[in-house]
Amino acid sequence: MSLNRQEKEIVIEEITTKISDAQSIVVAEYRGLNVASVYLLRKSARDAGVYLKVLKNSLARRVIADSRFKFLSDKLVGPLIYCISSDPVAAAKVLASFAKNNDKLVIKAGALSSSLLDYDDIMALAIIPSREELIAKLMATMQAPVTKFVRTINEVPTSFVRVLSAIHDQKNLSS
């Protein structure tokens, strides 16, 4: 079903807004995927905070022509699904994890800020921990010395109480 001019303008405006906030775009060919599989892909994308849209390539080219992702326009061939994300790794993670179980989804290309990504780059990007995971690891690393210090400080009175308790038990047994 073809879109009229007003509907196209609405889609272009929506995609332009999403791309202006995006850190990464990953495109994949979805030829042969059934409706249930696409539904699962959309659900996983939604859960990850990734905007997923099937677009006409001509509309996508028009939108990215004035953006920092304009070098991606040469790769927009065939029936493509577009993953747009403000998290640099989220779009790659969603498509890579879905493609593991569905061989009909073929990751074609991607863009991260101002660099073009091929399949291998996207797969490498997909194994990088997300921003939240990295922050959690950093916080755990920063918290570890403090935790060890508190345990060490707490061990002195604990050991002292154990020694006193042992002396008390020893005196009670000998009496």
PDB file of C-alpha atoms in Angstrom:
ATOM      1  CA  MET A   1       0.000   0.000   0.000  1.00  0.00           C
ATOM      2  CA  SER A   2       1.495   3.269  -1.133  1.00  0.00           C
ATOM      3  CA  LEU A   3       1.627   6.331   1.091  1.00  0.00           C
ATOM      4  CA  ASN A   4       0.256   9.645  -0.073  1.00  0.00           C
ATOM      5  CA  ARG A   5       2.314  12.836   0.146  1.00  0.00           C
ATOM      6  CA  GLN A   6       1.044  13.834   3.615  1.00  0.00           C
ATOM      7  CA  GLU A   7       1.694  10.379   5.050  1.00  0.00           C
ATOM      8  CA  LYS A   8       5.194  10.408   3.580  1.00  0.00           C
ATOM      9  CA  GLU A   9       5.883  13.796   5.158  1.00  0.00           C
ATOM     10  CA  ILE A  10       4.743  12.464   8.542  1.00  0.00           C
ATOM     11  CA  VAL A  11       7.007   9.414   8.210  1.00  0.00           C
ATOM     12  CA  ILE A  12       9.940  11.574   7.095  1.00  0.00           C
ATOM     13  CA  GLU A  13       9.459  13.910  10.050  1.00  0.00           C
ATOM     14  CA  GLU A  14       9.242  10.983  12.483  1.00  0.00           C
ATOM     15  CA  ILE A  15      12.379   9.307  11.127  1.00  0.00           C
ATOM     16  CA  THR A  16      14.271  12.602  10.992  1.00  0.00           C
ATOM     17  CA  THR A  17      13.528  13.106  14.697  1.00  0.00           C
ATOM     18  CA  LYS A  18      14.705   9.596  15.539  1.00  0.00           C
ATOM     19  CA  ILE A  19      17.890   9.944  13.483  1.00  0.00           C
ATOM     20  CA  SER A  20      18.782  13.305  15.008  1.00  0.00           C
ATOM     21  CA  ASP A  21      18.961  11.634  18.454  1.00  0.00           C
ATOM     22  CA  ALA A  22      20.554   8.416  17.196  1.00  0.00           C
ATOM     23  CA  GLN A  23      24.064   7.188  17.845  1.00  0.00           C
ATOM     24  CA  SER A  24      23.757   4.167  15.571  1.00  0.00           C
ATOM     25  CA  ILE A  25      21.712   2.764  12.712  1.00  0.00           C
ATOM     26  CA  VAL A  26      21.812  -0.868  11.628  1.00  0.00           C
ATOM     27  CA  VAL A  27      19.977  -2.161   8.559  1.00  0.00           C
ATOM     28  CA  ALA A  28      19.081  -5.760   7.831  1.00  0.00           C
ATOM     29  CA  GLU A  29      17.326  -7.582   5.044  1.00  0.00           C
ATOM     30  CA  TYR A  30      14.233  -9.324   6.333  1.00  0.00           C
ATOM     31  CA  ARG A  31      13.232 -11.239   3.195  1.00  0.00           C
ATOM     32  CA  GLY A  32      11.488 -14.497   4.154  1.00  0.00           C
ATOM     33  CA  LEU A  33      10.710 -13.667   7.788  1.00  0.00           C
ATOM     34  CA  ASN A  34       7.185 -14.565   8.841  1.00  0.00           C
ATOM     35  CA  VAL A  35       4.892 -12.252  10.786  1.00  0.00           C
ATOM     36  CA  ALA A  36       5.494 -14.005  14.109  1.00  0.00           C
ATOM     37  CA  SER A  37       9.267 -13.594  13.758  1.00  0.00           C
ATOM     38  CA  VAL A  38       8.955  -9.906  12.902  1.00  0.00           C
ATOM     39  CA  TYR A  39       6.667  -9.474  15.920  1.00  0.00           C
ATOM     40  CA  LEU A  40       9.331 -11.037  18.182  1.00  0.00           C
ATOM     41  CA  LEU A  41      12.002  -8.819  16.632  1.00  0.00           C
ATOM     42  CA  ARG A  42       9.880  -5.721  17.218  1.00  0.00           C
ATOM     43  CA  LYS A  43       9.244  -6.773  20.823  1.00  0.00           C
ATOM     44  CA  SER A  44      12.940  -7.320  21.562  1.00  0.00           C
ATOM     45  CA  ALA A  45      13.764  -3.976  19.940  1.00  0.00           C
ATOM     46  CA  ARG A  46      11.106  -2.206  21.984  1.00  0.00           C
ATOM     47  CA  ASP A  47      12.418  -3.825  25.191  1.00  0.00           C
ATOM     48  CA  ALA A  48      15.943  -2.620  24.348  1.00  0.00           C
ATOM     49  CA  GLY A  49      14.798   0.930  23.572  1.00  0.00           C
ATOM     50  CA  VAL A  50      15.548   0.585  19.875  1.00  0.00           C
ATOM     51  CA  TYR A  51      13.341   2.131  17.193  1.00  0.00           C
ATOM     52  CA  LEU A  52      12.617  -0.478  14.529  1.00  0.00           C
ATOM     53  CA  LYS A  53      10.906   0.421  11.258  1.00  0.00           C
ATOM     54  CA  VAL A  54      10.402  -1.022   7.802  1.00  0.00           C
ATOM     55  CA  LEU A  55      10.821   1.848   5.347  1.00  0.00           C
ATOM     56  CA  LYS A  56      10.948   2.368   1.650  1.00  0.00           C
ATOM     57  CA  ASN A  57      14.582   2.870   0.774  1.00  0.00           C
ATOM     58  CA  SER A  58      13.787   6.045  -1.168  1.00  0.00           C
ATOM     59  CA  LEU A  59      12.265   7.582   1.983  1.00  0.00           C
ATOM     60  CA  ALA A  60      15.215   6.452   4.068  1.00  0.00           C
ATOM     61  CA  ARG A  61      17.685   7.943   1.584  1.00  0.00           C
ATOM     62  CA  ARG A  62      15.794  11.237   1.659  1.00  0.00           C
ATOM     63  CA  VAL A  63      15.897  11.324   5.462  1.00  0.00           C
ATOM     64  CA  ILE A  64      19.570  10.440   5.874  1.00  0.00           C
ATOM     65  CA  ALA A  65      20.743  12.683   3.029  1.00  0.00           C
ATOM     66  CA  ASP A  66      21.036  15.651   5.389  1.00  0.00           C
ATOM     67  CA  SER A  67      22.221  13.726   8.446  1.00  0.00           C
ATOM     68  CA  ARG A  68      25.583  12.483   9.661  1.00  0.00           C
ATOM     69  CA  PHE A  69      24.588   9.010   8.369  1.00  0.00           C
ATOM     70  CA  LYS A  70      24.480  10.064   4.687  1.00  0.00           C
ATOM     71  CA  PHE A  71      27.306   7.688   3.724  1.00  0.00           C
ATOM     72  CA  LEU A  72      24.936   4.789   4.496  1.00  0.00           C
ATOM     73  CA  SER A  73      22.686   5.581   1.506  1.00  0.00           C
ATOM     74  CA  ASP A  74      24.735   3.423  -0.910  1.00  0.00           C
ATOM     75  CA  LYS A  75      23.948   0.324   1.199  1.00  0.00           C
ATOM     76  CA  LEU A  76      20.153   0.778   1.148  1.00  0.00           C
ATOM     77  CA  VAL A  77      19.161  -1.877  -1.380  1.00  0.00           C
ATOM     78  CA  GLY A  78      16.461  -4.536  -1.011  1.00  0.00           C
ATOM     79  CA  PRO A  79      13.741  -5.028   1.589  1.00  0.00           C
ATOM     80  CA  LEU A  80      15.335  -3.525   4.686  1.00  0.00           C
ATOM     81  CA  ILE A  81      14.383  -3.093   8.285  1.00  0.00           C
ATOM     82  CA  TYR A  82      15.979  -0.129  10.055  1.00  0.00           C
ATOM     83  CA  CYS A  83      17.168  -0.235  13.671  1.00  0.00           C
ATOM     84  CA  ILE A  84      17.798   3.231  15.074  1.00  0.00           C
ATOM     85  CA  SER A  85      19.186   3.668  18.574  1.00  0.00           C
ATOM     86  CA  SER A  86      20.489   6.380  20.854  1.00  0.00           C
ATOM     87  CA  ASP A  87      22.612   3.707  22.574  1.00  0.00           C
ATOM     88  CA  PRO A  88      25.595   2.958  20.306  1.00  0.00           C
ATOM     89  CA  VAL A  89      25.431  -0.813  20.806  1.00  0.00           C
ATOM     90  CA  ALA A  90      21.722  -1.527  21.365  1.00  0.00           C
ATOM     91  CA  ALA A  91      20.681  -1.762  17.701  1.00  0.00           C
ATOM     92  CA  ALA A  92      23.575  -4.082  16.887  1.00  0.00           C
ATOM     93  CA  LYS A  93      22.785  -6.250  19.920  1.00  0.00           C
ATOM     94  CA  VAL A  94      19.107  -6.591  19.004  1.00  0.00           C
ATOM     95  CA  LEU A  95      19.724  -7.581  15.395  1.00  0.00           C
ATOM     96  CA  ALA A  96      22.718  -9.818  16.149  1.00  0.00           C
ATOM     97  CA  SER A  97      20.901 -11.774  18.839  1.00  0.00           C
ATOM     98  CA  PHE A  98      17.833 -12.157  16.619  1.00  0.00           C
ATOM     99  CA  ALA A  99      19.934 -13.205  13.615  1.00  0.00           C
ATOM    100  CA  LYS A 100      21.518 -16.036  15.643  1.00  0.00           C
ATOM    101  CA  ASN A 101      18.193 -17.872  15.711  1.00  0.00           C
ATOM    102  CA  ASN A 102      16.780 -16.662  12.380  1.00  0.00           C
ATOM    103  CA  ASP A 103      18.941 -17.185   9.340  1.00  0.00           C
ATOM    104  CA  LYS A 104      16.491 -15.269   7.139  1.00  0.00           C
ATOM    105  CA  LEU A 105      17.470 -11.972   8.788  1.00  0.00           C
ATOM    106  CA  VAL A 106      20.665 -10.812   7.079  1.00  0.00           C
ATOM    107  CA  ILE A 107      22.502  -7.868   8.606  1.00  0.00           C
ATOM    108  CA  LYS A 108      23.650  -5.659   5.736  1.00  0.00           C
ATOM    109  CA  ALA A 109      25.311  -2.544   7.104  1.00  0.00           C
ATOM    110  CA  GLY A 110      25.311   0.002   9.844  1.00  0.00           C
ATOM    111  CA  ALA A 111      26.564   3.364  10.904  1.00  0.00           C
ATOM    112  CA  LEU A 112      28.008   4.509  14.185  1.00  0.00           C
ATOM    113  CA  SER A 113      28.214   8.269  14.464  1.00  0.00           C
ATOM    114  CA  SER A 114      30.228   9.073  11.346  1.00  0.00           C
ATOM    115  CA  SER A 115      31.652   5.695  10.359  1.00  0.00           C
ATOM    116  CA  LEU A 116      30.260   2.967   8.136  1.00  0.00           C
ATOM    117  CA  LEU A 117      30.034  -0.518   9.639  1.00  0.00           C
ATOM    118  CA  ASP A 118      30.055  -3.815   7.791  1.00  0.00           C
ATOM    119  CA  TYR A 119      28.770  -7.165   9.092  1.00  0.00           C
ATOM    120  CA  ASP A 120      31.936  -7.965  11.083  1.00  0.00           C
ATOM    121  CA  ASP A 121      31.980  -4.510  12.674  1.00  0.00           C
ATOM    122  CA  ILE A 122      28.344  -4.856  13.714  1.00  0.00           C
ATOM    123  CA  MET A 123      28.992  -8.277  15.260  1.00  0.00           C
ATOM    124  CA  ALA A 124      31.984  -6.871  17.152  1.00  0.00           C
ATOM    125  CA  LEU A 125      29.824  -3.984  18.321  1.00  0.00           C
ATOM    126  CA  ALA A 126      27.125  -6.410  19.467  1.00  0.00           C
ATOM    127  CA  ILE A 127      29.424  -8.101  21.983  1.00  0.00           C
ATOM    128  CA  ILE A 128      30.413  -4.837  23.650  1.00  0.00           C
ATOM    129  CA  PRO A 129      28.581  -4.376  26.955  1.00  0.00           C
ATOM    130  CA  SER A 130      25.864  -1.739  27.001  1.00  0.00           C
ATOM    131  CA  ARG A 131      26.293   1.604  28.731  1.00  0.00           C
ATOM    132  CA  GLU A 132      24.345   0.404  31.779  1.00  0.00           C
ATOM    133  CA  GLU A 133      26.486  -2.735  32.072  1.00  0.00           C
ATOM    134  CA  LEU A 134      29.682  -0.682  31.856  1.00  0.00           C
ATOM    135  CA  ILE A 135      28.451   1.733  34.517  1.00  0.00           C
ATOM    136  CA  ALA A 136      27.534  -1.186  36.795  1.00  0.00           C
ATOM    137  CA  LYS A 137      31.004  -2.704  36.334  1.00  0.00           C
ATOM    138  CA  LEU A 138      32.642   0.638  37.038  1.00  0.00           C
ATOM    139  CA  MET A 139      30.593   1.113  40.195  1.00  0.00           C
ATOM    140  CA  ALA A 140      31.454  -2.404  41.392  1.00  0.00           C
ATOM    141  CA  THR A 141      35.130  -1.739  40.722  1.00  0.00           C
ATOM    142  CA  MET A 142      34.990   1.555  42.588  1.00  0.00           C
ATOM    143  CA  GLN A 143      33.074   0.013  45.469  1.00  0.00           C
ATOM    144  CA  ALA A 144      35.369  -3.015  45.926  1.00  0.00           C
ATOM    145  CA  PRO A 145      38.234  -1.241  47.757  1.00  0.00           C
ATOM    146  CA  VAL A 146      35.804   0.484  50.112  1.00  0.00           C
ATOM    147  CA  THR A 147      34.067  -2.805  50.855  1.00  0.00           C
ATOM    148  CA  LYS A 148      37.375  -4.540  51.550  1.00  0.00           C
ATOM    149  CA  PHE A 149      38.461  -1.660  53.794  1.00  0.00           C
ATOM    150  CA  VAL A 150      35.241  -1.866  55.806  1.00  0.00           C
ATOM    151  CA  ARG A 151      35.640  -5.646  56.173  1.00  0.00           C
ATOM    152  CA  THR A 152      39.227  -5.189  57.339  1.00  0.00           C
ATOM    153  CA  ILE A 153      38.261  -2.524  59.872  1.00  0.00           C
ATOM    154  CA  ASN A 154      35.370  -4.690  61.064  1.00  0.00           C
ATOM    155  CA  GLU A 155      37.633  -7.745  61.425  1.00  0.00           C
ATOM    156  CA  VAL A 156      39.687  -6.202  64.256  1.00  0.00           C
ATOM    157  CA  PRO A 157      36.824  -5.895  66.801  1.00  0.00           C
ATOM    158  CA  THR A 158      35.349  -9.194  65.589  1.00  0.00           C
ATOM    159  CA  SER A 159      38.640 -10.983  66.205  1.00  0.00           C
ATOM    160  CA  PHE A 160      38.953  -9.287  69.587  1.00  0.00           C
ATOM    161  CA  VAL A 161      35.470 -10.461  70.600  1.00  0.00           C
ATOM    162  CA  ARG A 162      36.308 -14.012  69.470  1.00  0.00           C
ATOM    163  CA  VAL A 163      39.491 -14.013  71.560  1.00  0.00           C
ATOM    164  CA  LEU A 164      37.586 -12.737  74.611  1.00  0.00           C
ATOM    165  CA  SER A 165      34.913 -15.351  74.078  1.00  0.00           C
ATOM    166  CA  ALA A 166      37.538 -18.102  73.824  1.00  0.00           C
ATOM    167  CA  ILE A 167      39.236 -16.903  77.034  1.00  0.00           C
ATOM    168  CA  HIS A 168      35.862 -16.773  78.781  1.00  0.00           C
ATOM    169  CA  ASP A 169      34.989 -20.287  77.617  1.00  0.00           C
ATOM    170  CA  GLN A 170      38.411 -21.562  78.683  1.00  0.00           C
ATOM    171  CA  LYS A 171      38.062 -20.051  82.190  1.00  0.00           C
ATOM    172  CA  ASN A 172      34.548 -21.465  82.555  1.00  0.00           C
ATOM    173  CA  LEU A 173      35.784 -24.958  81.630  1.00  0.00           C
ATOM    174  CA  SER A 174      38.712 -24.872  84.034  1.00  0.00           C
ATOM    175  CA  SER A 175      36.552 -23.674  86.978  1.00  0.00           C
TER     176      SER A 175
END
